[in-house]
Structures are given as structure tokens and as C-alpha cells.
Amino acid sequence: NGIGSAGVEKIAAALLCNFTLQTLFLEGNGIGSAGAEKIAAALQGNDTLQCLDLADNDIGDVGATAVAAVLQHNQALTTLDLGLNDIGAAGVEKIAVMLRHNLTLEILFLRFNDIGARGAGHIALALLDNETLQRLYLDFSDIGAAGATTIGFALHHNETLQELSLDGNDIGAAGATAISVALQHNKALRKLSLRRNHIGVAGAEPIAAALQQNNTLRALLLSENDIGARGAEHVAVALTHNKAIQFLILCSNNIGDYGAERLAIMLEHNNTIQCVGLDSNDIGSGGAEKIAAVLVRNDTLKELYLRGNSISKAGAEAIAETLRYDNNQLIALELRNNPNVPTELQDKIERLAEINHQSTSCSPVEVAKKKRAEFGPTVDDVYAFIKSHPYVLSD
């Protein structure tokens, strides 16, 4: 809305006498450091506001310092978004000091700020003492491998943080290795996102090895890391034994048919994973057909994303047949942007998954009836009927 510093002054004045407002969104309003200082001053007398979004306001180190100072004493705010605010290491240092004293903040967004490795170091030191922060987002903050290493050291000791996102920080294989060491010891983290970090096969291998020892991480996001088929194989081998991961996202990693096949083999043995994302991975018919075969036996996978691959019509038909006759668990399966798969076939696959979703409380027989009612009886239906009712031909 472009309210600027002048407009935010009125909002700050209202906060001093408002005792009901719990959430305030001021994203993209150009309030600057002066506006941030006014909001910070208002927070000194407000004990009801729980969520404050100041993202994309160019508050800089000065504004961040003002907000951090008041939050050392404010015990109401639980969520703070300071993303995209031109905050550097100096501003983050003040935020880190605040984290050592604040007892209520649970969610902190600092993404798209040029905090660098030094700023990451300040945050890491704070995490050694902080016992309340549960979710931390440092995406696209230029922390590099050195910054990831300090964060990894903190994770080795922190017992509170449950979600960490370091997307787009160019941490490379070295940074991924440091994080993997932490995963071998950390028992609190539930979700880890390392997308767009150039970790490659060399980074995927230690992360995968850590998964064989970690039994608490639930979601792992490694998209756009060029891990290739070998990296996918490392992950697949680890998850054959890991019984904690429920969400695995490996989009845009050029894993190809071989990588998809290795992951499919893993799904034959893993009964924990509920969602797999493999968009834009140059997967062809071989990978799709192997996945289709596994879906006959896997009864825990709920969501599968294969958009933007090179799957043929035959590969998509194999998946459709599995959904039609053998799998009632998948509730989301998308093959959009596979140029060789006809739109009507894509629609059919999505509709079959939708029927599964709408029939979670139905028996297999009831689900089969719903699918048959919409897509009609086939020769396979007839053969199945004869096989289960041999007396029909006894005369």
C-alpha cells in the first residue's frame, strides 16, 4: 500500500492502545528504518501482538537494531519476518543478541538479506543458547560454505530448532557435509531445505549417509542441486533403511531413468515416505514404468509429482493402469508438462488420484466400483470377475 514512514507512525500509535490485534502485515510498504523504529517503540507498550511482518521495507541495519532491542524484553511476539530488508551482518548481530534473551519468538524469517558468513556465525552462536526458536529461514543470504559450517556446529548442540531453510546460499558440498555431520547428532530438526545450493553428488552422499543414523528428520528438500543419478542412488540406499523421512523433494536434479529406478526400488521397501517430488528430472518411460510397478505394492505413498519430465505415453499408461486397478492410496499424482503424454491421459491420472482422495474411508471394493462407474468396465474387469467367480463357467 506504500504507506511509508508517515503512515506507519499512525499504526504505531494505534498499537499503544490496541489490546486485541494479534497479527500485523506491513510487507512492501517502504517504511524504512524510521518506520521500523516507530513500530519498535510501540512494541514496548504492546503485549498482545504475536505476528509481525516487516518484509521488503528497506529497514536496513538501523531498523533491525531497533526491532531487536525491543524484542529482548517483549514477551508476546512469536513470529517475525524481516526478509528482504537490506540487513547485513551488523544488523543480524543485534538480532542474534536478542535471540539469547527473548523467550517467546518461535519463527524468524531473515531470507534475502546479505548477512554473509559472518552474520550466519552470529545466528549460530545465538542458537547455542536459544531454547525457543523453532523455525529459521535464511534463504538467499549469501552465507556460503563457511556460514553453513557454523550453522551446522550450532545444530550439533541445539535441541529446539525444528525447521531450517538455507535455500540459495551456495553452500556447496563442503557446507552440505557440515550439515550432514550435525544431522548425525541432532534430534530436534524435523524439516531441512537445502534447495539451489550446488551441493552435487559430493554433497548428496554425506547427507544420505547421515540419514542412516538420523531418525527424527521428517522432510528433506534438495531440489536444484545437480545431484544426478548417483546422488539419487545415495539417497535411495539411505532411505531403504531410514524410517523417519516422510517428504522427499528432489526436483530439477537430472536424475534420469536410473535415478528414478533406484528411488522406485527404495519405495518397495520403505513404508514411511508419503510424498515424493521428482519434477523436471529427465525421467523417461523406463523410470515411469518402474515407478508404476512399485505403486502396485507400496501402500504408504500419498503424493507423487513427475511434472516436466520425458515420460512417454506408454509410461503414463502404465501409471494409469496401476491407479485404475491396484493403487487406492495415491491422492495426488501429477504428470503435467510431459510433452509426450496426451492431455486426456494426464486428466485421467489426476482424476483417478482424486477418486482415491475422495474415498479414503471406503473399502477397496467400493473404490473399485467408483473407478469402474466413471471409466467403464474393461476386459481386465471381466477376467477378474471370472477368476473370482469360476462357477459362472461351470456349466
Tab-separated table of C-alpha atoms in Angstrom:
chain	number	residue	atom	x	y	z
A	1	ASN	CA	0.000	0.000	0.000
A	2	GLY	CA	3.002	2.310	0.099
A	3	ILE	CA	2.074	3.771	3.474
A	4	GLY	CA	5.656	4.842	4.159
A	5	SER	CA	7.120	6.167	7.378
A	6	ALA	CA	4.367	8.753	7.884
A	7	GLY	CA	1.583	6.191	7.591
A	8	VAL	CA	3.265	3.682	9.840
A	9	GLU	CA	3.536	6.340	12.557
A	10	LYS	CA	-0.248	6.274	12.915
A	11	ILE	CA	-0.239	2.477	13.046
A	12	ALA	CA	2.430	2.562	15.733
A	13	ALA	CA	0.342	4.996	17.779
A	14	ALA	CA	-2.655	2.668	17.482
A	15	LEU	CA	-0.604	-0.281	18.741
A	16	LEU	CA	-0.015	1.541	22.006
A	17	CYS	CA	-3.708	1.495	22.858
A	18	ASN	CA	-4.835	-1.632	20.990
A	19	PHE	CA	-5.226	-4.749	23.109
A	20	THR	CA	-6.761	-7.172	20.594
A	21	LEU	CA	-4.668	-7.125	17.378
A	22	GLN	CA	-2.525	-10.261	17.134
A	23	THR	CA	-1.206	-10.108	13.554
A	24	LEU	CA	0.164	-7.125	11.606
A	25	PHE	CA	1.297	-7.359	7.966
A	26	LEU	CA	3.291	-4.384	6.667
A	27	GLU	CA	5.202	-6.129	3.883
A	28	GLY	CA	6.360	-3.957	0.975
A	29	ASN	CA	5.272	-0.592	2.356
A	30	GLY	CA	8.523	1.339	2.178
A	31	ILE	CA	8.539	2.213	5.851
A	32	GLY	CA	12.339	2.344	6.006
A	33	SER	CA	14.440	2.407	9.148
A	34	ALA	CA	12.458	5.325	10.584
A	35	GLY	CA	9.217	3.381	10.292
A	36	ALA	CA	10.793	0.317	11.851
A	37	GLU	CA	11.944	2.404	14.806
A	38	LYS	CA	8.387	3.661	15.346
A	39	ILE	CA	6.974	0.120	15.268
A	40	ALA	CA	9.685	-0.990	17.679
A	41	ALA	CA	8.849	1.803	20.106
A	42	ALA	CA	5.179	0.795	20.002
A	43	LEU	CA	6.060	-2.807	20.820
A	44	GLN	CA	7.474	-1.677	24.146
A	45	GLY	CA	3.952	-0.973	25.338
A	46	ASN	CA	2.134	-3.744	23.478
A	47	ASP	CA	1.772	-7.254	24.877
A	48	THR	CA	-0.835	-8.713	22.508
A	49	LEU	CA	0.748	-8.615	19.022
A	50	GLN	CA	2.011	-12.111	18.169
A	51	CYS	CA	2.925	-11.922	14.478
A	52	LEU	CA	4.746	-9.019	12.796
A	53	ASP	CA	5.625	-8.956	9.079
A	54	LEU	CA	8.049	-6.187	8.079
A	55	ALA	CA	9.433	-7.892	4.965
A	56	ASP	CA	10.560	-5.845	1.958
A	57	ASN	CA	10.651	-2.480	3.702
A	58	ASP	CA	14.309	-1.465	3.379
A	59	ILE	CA	14.698	-1.101	7.126
A	60	GLY	CA	18.423	-1.919	6.978
A	61	ASP	CA	20.714	-2.490	9.933
A	62	VAL	CA	19.330	0.535	11.770
A	63	GLY	CA	15.740	-0.690	11.650
A	64	ALA	CA	16.773	-4.259	12.501
A	65	THR	CA	18.705	-2.987	15.501
A	66	ALA	CA	15.676	-1.091	16.787
A	67	VAL	CA	13.390	-4.102	16.457
A	68	ALA	CA	15.956	-6.419	18.030
A	69	ALA	CA	16.444	-4.119	21.025
A	70	VAL	CA	12.777	-4.068	21.971
A	71	LEU	CA	12.355	-7.830	21.457
A	72	GLN	CA	14.898	-8.525	24.159
A	73	HIS	CA	12.101	-7.588	26.559
A	74	ASN	CA	8.885	-8.138	24.578
A	75	GLN	CA	7.386	-11.483	25.581
A	76	ALA	CA	4.379	-11.569	23.258
A	77	LEU	CA	5.705	-11.768	19.680
A	78	THR	CA	6.121	-15.326	18.364
A	79	THR	CA	6.616	-14.699	14.613
A	80	LEU	CA	8.856	-12.074	12.978
A	81	ASP	CA	9.505	-11.586	9.259
A	82	LEU	CA	12.436	-9.317	8.363
A	83	GLY	CA	13.085	-10.773	4.925
A	84	LEU	CA	14.301	-8.657	2.008
A	85	ASN	CA	15.305	-5.660	4.111
A	86	ASP	CA	18.920	-4.974	3.208
A	87	ILE	CA	20.053	-6.210	6.608
A	88	GLY	CA	23.746	-7.036	6.845
A	89	ALA	CA	25.979	-8.723	9.377
A	90	ALA	CA	25.803	-5.725	11.732
A	91	GLY	CA	22.020	-5.847	11.943
A	92	VAL	CA	21.966	-9.614	12.282
A	93	GLU	CA	24.431	-9.384	15.154
A	94	LYS	CA	21.861	-7.376	17.111
A	95	ILE	CA	19.153	-9.884	16.209
A	96	ALA	CA	21.397	-12.669	17.473
A	97	VAL	CA	21.871	-10.878	20.782
A	98	MET	CA	18.095	-10.585	21.045
A	99	LEU	CA	17.700	-14.330	20.464
A	100	ARG	CA	19.825	-15.019	23.520
A	101	HIS	CA	17.400	-13.115	25.750
A	102	ASN	CA	13.992	-13.493	24.092
A	103	LEU	CA	11.842	-16.300	25.497
A	104	THR	CA	8.867	-16.275	23.117
A	105	LEU	CA	9.970	-15.886	19.473
A	106	GLU	CA	9.377	-19.172	17.644
A	107	ILE	CA	9.558	-18.255	13.931
A	108	LEU	CA	12.140	-15.942	12.308
A	109	PHE	CA	12.453	-15.029	8.618
A	110	LEU	CA	15.711	-13.394	7.501
A	111	ARG	CA	15.771	-14.545	3.874
A	112	PHE	CA	17.044	-12.322	1.053
A	113	ASN	CA	19.332	-10.339	3.342
A	114	ASP	CA	23.044	-10.120	2.641
A	115	ILE	CA	24.110	-11.369	6.061
A	116	GLY	CA	27.037	-13.430	4.751
A	117	ALA	CA	29.094	-15.982	6.640
A	118	ARG	CA	29.719	-13.511	9.454
A	119	GLY	CA	26.014	-12.958	10.007
A	120	ALA	CA	25.416	-16.714	9.938
A	121	GLY	CA	28.082	-17.031	12.607
A	122	HIS	CA	26.211	-14.606	14.867
A	123	ILE	CA	22.998	-16.606	14.401
A	124	ALA	CA	24.838	-19.853	15.085
A	125	LEU	CA	26.175	-18.550	18.387
A	126	ALA	CA	22.677	-17.477	19.377
A	127	LEU	CA	21.323	-20.944	18.601
A	128	LEU	CA	23.701	-22.397	21.156
A	129	ASP	CA	21.792	-20.534	23.893
A	130	ASN	CA	18.299	-20.056	22.483
A	131	GLU	CA	15.707	-22.602	23.593
A	132	THR	CA	12.522	-21.240	21.998
A	133	LEU	CA	13.151	-20.635	18.268
A	134	GLN	CA	11.574	-23.451	16.257
A	135	ARG	CA	11.708	-22.276	12.625
A	136	LEU	CA	14.522	-20.313	10.967
A	137	TYR	CA	14.665	-19.134	7.343
A	138	LEU	CA	17.994	-17.865	5.985
A	139	ASP	CA	17.325	-18.403	2.275
A	140	PHE	CA	19.366	-16.440	-0.270
A	141	SER	CA	21.500	-14.750	2.370
A	142	ASP	CA	24.943	-15.392	0.869
A	143	ILE	CA	26.182	-17.427	3.823
A	144	GLY	CA	28.230	-19.846	1.690
A	145	ALA	CA	30.002	-22.953	2.921
A	146	ALA	CA	31.568	-21.110	5.853
A	147	GLY	CA	28.197	-19.901	7.105
A	148	ALA	CA	26.656	-23.347	6.689
A	149	THR	CA	29.521	-24.804	8.691
A	150	THR	CA	28.816	-22.514	11.641
A	151	ILE	CA	25.103	-23.300	11.455
A	152	GLY	CA	25.979	-26.990	11.375
A	153	PHE	CA	28.051	-26.590	14.518
A	154	ALA	CA	25.085	-24.951	16.262
A	155	LEU	CA	22.746	-27.750	15.158
A	156	HIS	CA	25.090	-30.220	16.776
A	157	HIS	CA	24.098	-28.717	20.139
A	158	ASN	CA	20.698	-27.049	19.613
A	159	GLU	CA	17.731	-29.086	20.852
A	160	THR	CA	14.858	-26.764	19.894
A	161	LEU	CA	15.015	-25.777	16.209
A	162	GLN	CA	12.601	-27.920	14.194
A	163	GLU	CA	12.741	-26.329	10.732
A	164	LEU	CA	15.730	-24.830	8.907
A	165	SER	CA	15.792	-23.396	5.394
A	166	LEU	CA	19.077	-22.449	3.723
A	167	ASP	CA	17.937	-22.336	0.087
A	168	GLY	CA	20.047	-20.475	-2.454
A	169	ASN	CA	23.151	-19.934	-0.336
A	170	ASP	CA	25.759	-21.672	-2.491
A	171	ILE	CA	26.899	-23.810	0.423
A	172	GLY	CA	28.309	-26.439	-1.940
A	173	ALA	CA	29.473	-29.903	-0.994
A	174	ALA	CA	31.534	-28.560	1.915
A	175	GLY	CA	28.546	-26.845	3.509
A	176	ALA	CA	26.338	-29.879	2.932
A	177	THR	CA	28.944	-32.071	4.587
A	178	ALA	CA	28.975	-29.811	7.659
A	179	ILE	CA	25.182	-30.007	7.874
A	180	SER	CA	25.324	-33.791	7.498
A	181	VAL	CA	27.634	-34.094	10.492
A	182	ALA	CA	25.094	-32.162	12.551
A	183	LEU	CA	22.285	-34.457	11.366
A	184	GLN	CA	24.075	-37.429	12.851
A	185	HIS	CA	23.671	-35.915	16.315
A	186	ASN	CA	20.707	-33.525	16.149
A	187	LYS	CA	17.433	-34.979	17.442
A	188	ALA	CA	15.188	-31.911	17.103
A	189	LEU	CA	15.183	-30.897	13.419
A	190	ARG	CA	12.092	-32.071	11.521
A	191	LYS	CA	12.458	-30.227	8.182
A	192	LEU	CA	15.612	-29.282	6.260
A	193	SER	CA	15.606	-27.357	2.988
A	194	LEU	CA	18.853	-27.016	1.008
A	195	ARG	CA	17.484	-26.203	-2.447
A	196	ARG	CA	19.664	-24.432	-5.056
A	197	ASN	CA	22.949	-24.866	-3.232
A	198	HIS	CA	25.193	-26.609	-5.778
A	199	ILE	CA	25.883	-29.500	-3.422
A	200	GLY	CA	26.278	-32.043	-6.257
A	201	VAL	CA	26.925	-35.733	-5.760
A	202	ALA	CA	29.714	-34.948	-3.287
A	203	GLY	CA	27.232	-33.140	-1.036
A	204	ALA	CA	24.352	-35.576	-1.501
A	205	GLU	CA	26.445	-38.546	-0.393
A	206	PRO	CA	27.189	-37.330	3.170
A	207	ILE	CA	23.615	-36.085	3.590
A	208	ALA	CA	22.396	-39.546	2.603
A	209	ALA	CA	24.856	-41.220	4.959
A	210	ALA	CA	23.578	-39.065	7.826
A	211	LEU	CA	20.023	-40.221	7.118
A	212	GLN	CA	21.036	-43.737	8.040
A	213	GLN	CA	21.735	-42.506	11.578
A	214	ASN	CA	19.108	-39.776	11.935
A	215	ASN	CA	15.630	-40.946	12.924
A	216	THR	CA	13.913	-37.609	13.566
A	217	LEU	CA	14.097	-35.629	10.297
A	218	ARG	CA	10.713	-35.809	8.538
A	219	ALA	CA	11.173	-33.652	5.407
A	220	LEU	CA	14.217	-33.214	3.145
A	221	LEU	CA	14.240	-30.763	0.223
A	222	LEU	CA	17.230	-30.970	-2.149
A	223	SER	CA	15.850	-29.600	-5.421
A	224	GLU	CA	18.112	-27.891	-7.988
A	225	ASN	CA	21.386	-29.251	-6.665
A	226	ASP	CA	22.629	-31.248	-9.662
A	227	ILE	CA	22.983	-34.409	-7.615
A	228	GLY	CA	22.360	-36.548	-10.702
A	229	ALA	CA	21.583	-40.256	-10.831
A	230	ARG	CA	24.415	-41.132	-8.452
A	231	GLY	CA	23.224	-38.650	-5.847
A	232	ALA	CA	19.692	-40.015	-6.134
A	233	GLU	CA	21.085	-43.513	-5.676
A	234	HIS	CA	22.863	-42.491	-2.457
A	235	VAL	CA	19.607	-41.032	-1.118
A	236	ALA	CA	17.646	-44.115	-2.188
A	237	VAL	CA	20.030	-46.511	-0.447
A	238	ALA	CA	19.836	-44.465	2.765
A	239	LEU	CA	16.050	-44.313	2.716
A	240	THR	CA	15.781	-48.049	2.290
A	241	HIS	CA	16.700	-48.199	5.960
A	242	ASN	CA	15.530	-44.777	7.226
A	243	LYS	CA	12.057	-44.968	8.759
A	244	ALA	CA	11.577	-41.276	9.585
A	245	ILE	CA	11.552	-39.302	6.311
A	246	GLN	CA	8.016	-38.676	5.065
A	247	PHE	CA	8.594	-35.935	2.458
A	248	LEU	CA	11.376	-36.114	-0.143
A	249	ILE	CA	11.737	-33.383	-2.780
A	250	LEU	CA	14.424	-33.871	-5.452
A	251	CYS	CA	13.093	-31.745	-8.328
A	252	SER	CA	15.424	-30.478	-11.096
A	253	ASN	CA	18.375	-32.712	-10.311
A	254	ASN	CA	18.861	-34.520	-13.622
A	255	ILE	CA	18.481	-37.939	-12.013
A	256	GLY	CA	17.175	-39.572	-15.212
A	257	ASP	CA	15.707	-43.050	-15.534
A	258	TYR	CA	18.436	-44.681	-13.478
A	259	GLY	CA	17.923	-42.358	-10.519
A	260	ALA	CA	14.154	-42.811	-10.731
A	261	GLU	CA	14.536	-46.578	-10.856
A	262	ARG	CA	16.752	-46.589	-7.764
A	263	LEU	CA	14.201	-44.486	-5.887
A	264	ALA	CA	11.443	-46.829	-7.044
A	265	ILE	CA	13.332	-49.814	-5.655
A	266	MET	CA	13.646	-47.955	-2.372
A	267	LEU	CA	9.874	-47.415	-2.302
A	268	GLU	CA	9.399	-51.195	-2.457
A	269	HIS	CA	10.976	-51.440	0.998
A	270	ASN	CA	10.186	-48.084	2.601
A	271	ASN	CA	6.802	-47.833	4.331
A	272	THR	CA	7.189	-44.308	5.708
A	273	ILE	CA	7.528	-41.884	2.791
A	274	GLN	CA	4.269	-40.157	1.918
A	275	CYS	CA	5.348	-37.558	-0.655
A	276	VAL	CA	7.996	-37.638	-3.395
A	277	GLY	CA	8.730	-34.738	-5.753
A	278	LEU	CA	10.650	-35.585	-8.944
A	279	ASP	CA	9.632	-32.759	-11.298
A	280	SER	CA	11.995	-31.799	-14.139
A	281	ASN	CA	14.415	-34.704	-13.843
A	282	ASP	CA	14.577	-36.026	-17.419
A	283	ILE	CA	12.751	-39.195	-16.372
A	284	GLY	CA	11.597	-41.272	-19.348
A	285	SER	CA	9.486	-44.369	-19.860
A	286	GLY	CA	11.923	-46.700	-18.104
A	287	GLY	CA	11.744	-44.737	-14.881
A	288	ALA	CA	7.979	-44.232	-15.143
A	289	GLU	CA	7.278	-47.916	-15.737
A	290	LYS	CA	9.454	-48.933	-12.790
A	291	ILE	CA	7.593	-46.453	-10.590
A	292	ALA	CA	4.255	-47.804	-11.842
A	293	ALA	CA	5.281	-51.344	-10.948
A	294	VAL	CA	6.271	-50.299	-7.433
A	295	LEU	CA	2.987	-48.461	-6.874
A	296	VAL	CA	1.235	-51.830	-7.078
A	297	ARG	CA	2.964	-52.879	-3.859
A	298	ASN	CA	3.584	-49.608	-1.994
A	299	ASP	CA	0.632	-48.659	0.186
A	300	THR	CA	2.009	-45.599	2.030
A	301	LEU	CA	2.915	-43.093	-0.708
A	302	LYS	CA	0.210	-40.406	-0.917
A	303	GLU	CA	1.667	-37.809	-3.309
A	304	LEU	CA	3.914	-38.183	-6.359
A	305	TYR	CA	4.986	-35.344	-8.645
A	306	LEU	CA	6.518	-36.117	-12.046
A	307	ARG	CA	5.851	-32.865	-13.909
A	308	GLY	CA	8.176	-31.622	-16.638
A	309	ASN	CA	9.864	-34.930	-17.462
A	310	SER	CA	10.231	-37.007	-20.649
A	311	ILE	CA	7.699	-39.693	-19.830
A	312	SER	CA	6.133	-41.344	-22.889
A	313	LYS	CA	2.500	-42.207	-23.437
A	314	ALA	CA	3.293	-45.847	-22.649
A	315	GLY	CA	4.912	-44.884	-19.356
A	316	ALA	CA	1.926	-42.741	-18.388
A	317	GLU	CA	-0.480	-45.519	-19.365
A	318	ALA	CA	1.374	-47.911	-17.055
A	319	ILE	CA	0.901	-45.452	-14.201
A	320	ALA	CA	-2.770	-45.001	-15.093
A	321	GLU	CA	-3.336	-48.763	-15.135
A	322	THR	CA	-1.796	-49.082	-11.685
A	323	LEU	CA	-4.055	-46.357	-10.326
A	324	ARG	CA	-7.046	-47.874	-12.063
A	325	TYR	CA	-6.688	-51.398	-10.676
A	326	ASP	CA	-4.072	-51.682	-7.944
A	327	ASN	CA	-3.455	-48.479	-6.011
A	328	ASN	CA	-6.030	-46.764	-3.809
A	329	GLN	CA	-3.573	-44.777	-1.662
A	330	LEU	CA	-2.189	-42.101	-4.004
A	331	ILE	CA	-4.269	-38.951	-3.614
A	332	ALA	CA	-2.113	-36.653	-5.789
A	333	LEU	CA	-0.224	-37.662	-8.924
A	334	GLU	CA	0.769	-35.057	-11.496
A	335	LEU	CA	2.370	-35.536	-14.905
A	336	ARG	CA	1.762	-32.102	-16.416
A	337	ASN	CA	4.321	-30.745	-18.891
A	338	ASN	CA	5.381	-34.167	-20.115
A	339	PRO	CA	5.068	-33.366	-23.851
A	340	ASN	CA	4.566	-36.982	-24.953
A	341	VAL	CA	1.667	-37.611	-22.586
A	342	PRO	CA	-1.740	-36.629	-24.060
A	343	THR	CA	-3.751	-34.157	-22.015
A	344	GLU	CA	-6.678	-36.568	-21.712
A	345	LEU	CA	-4.355	-39.191	-20.203
A	346	GLN	CA	-2.977	-36.656	-17.733
A	347	ASP	CA	-6.551	-35.747	-16.801
A	348	LYS	CA	-7.425	-39.412	-16.284
A	349	ILE	CA	-4.461	-39.971	-13.940
A	350	GLU	CA	-5.320	-36.912	-11.893
A	351	ARG	CA	-8.964	-37.958	-11.705
A	352	LEU	CA	-8.045	-41.471	-10.525
A	353	ALA	CA	-5.929	-39.948	-7.764
A	354	GLU	CA	-8.803	-37.630	-6.912
A	355	ILE	CA	-11.158	-40.609	-6.559
A	356	ASN	CA	-8.655	-42.132	-4.140
A	357	HIS	CA	-8.627	-38.874	-2.183
A	358	GLN	CA	-12.405	-38.766	-2.011
A	359	SER	CA	-12.601	-42.421	-0.953
A	360	THR	CA	-10.118	-42.677	1.908
A	361	SER	CA	-12.757	-44.156	4.197
A	362	CYS	CA	-14.129	-46.591	1.603
A	363	SER	CA	-13.283	-50.259	1.196
A	364	PRO	CA	-11.186	-51.390	-1.813
A	365	VAL	CA	-14.319	-52.853	-3.387
A	366	GLU	CA	-16.151	-49.559	-3.076
A	367	VAL	CA	-13.227	-47.633	-4.582
A	368	ALA	CA	-13.070	-50.086	-7.487
A	369	LYS	CA	-16.794	-49.549	-8.103
A	370	LYS	CA	-16.321	-45.787	-8.223
A	371	LYS	CA	-13.480	-46.085	-10.728
A	372	ARG	CA	-15.422	-48.586	-12.831
A	373	ALA	CA	-18.510	-46.371	-12.787
A	374	GLU	CA	-16.508	-43.438	-14.184
A	375	PHE	CA	-14.134	-45.185	-16.570
A	376	GLY	CA	-16.296	-48.167	-17.513
A	377	PRO	CA	-15.699	-51.948	-17.392
A	378	THR	CA	-12.803	-53.347	-19.393
A	379	VAL	CA	-11.646	-56.767	-20.495
A	380	ASP	CA	-9.471	-56.868	-17.372
A	381	ASP	CA	-12.594	-56.373	-15.261
A	382	VAL	CA	-14.235	-59.331	-16.980
A	383	TYR	CA	-11.208	-61.587	-16.479
A	384	ALA	CA	-11.014	-60.558	-12.823
A	385	PHE	CA	-14.711	-61.393	-12.366
A	386	ILE	CA	-14.351	-64.827	-13.981
A	387	LYS	CA	-11.274	-65.587	-11.888
A	388	SER	CA	-13.126	-64.770	-8.670
A	389	HIS	CA	-16.373	-66.466	-9.782
A	390	PRO	CA	-15.302	-69.677	-11.590
A	391	TYR	CA	-18.740	-71.241	-11.094
A	392	VAL	CA	-20.111	-68.896	-13.791
A	393	LEU	CA	-18.490	-71.138	-16.416
A	394	SER	CA	-19.050	-74.429	-14.579
A	395	ASP	CA	-21.993	-75.412	-16.783
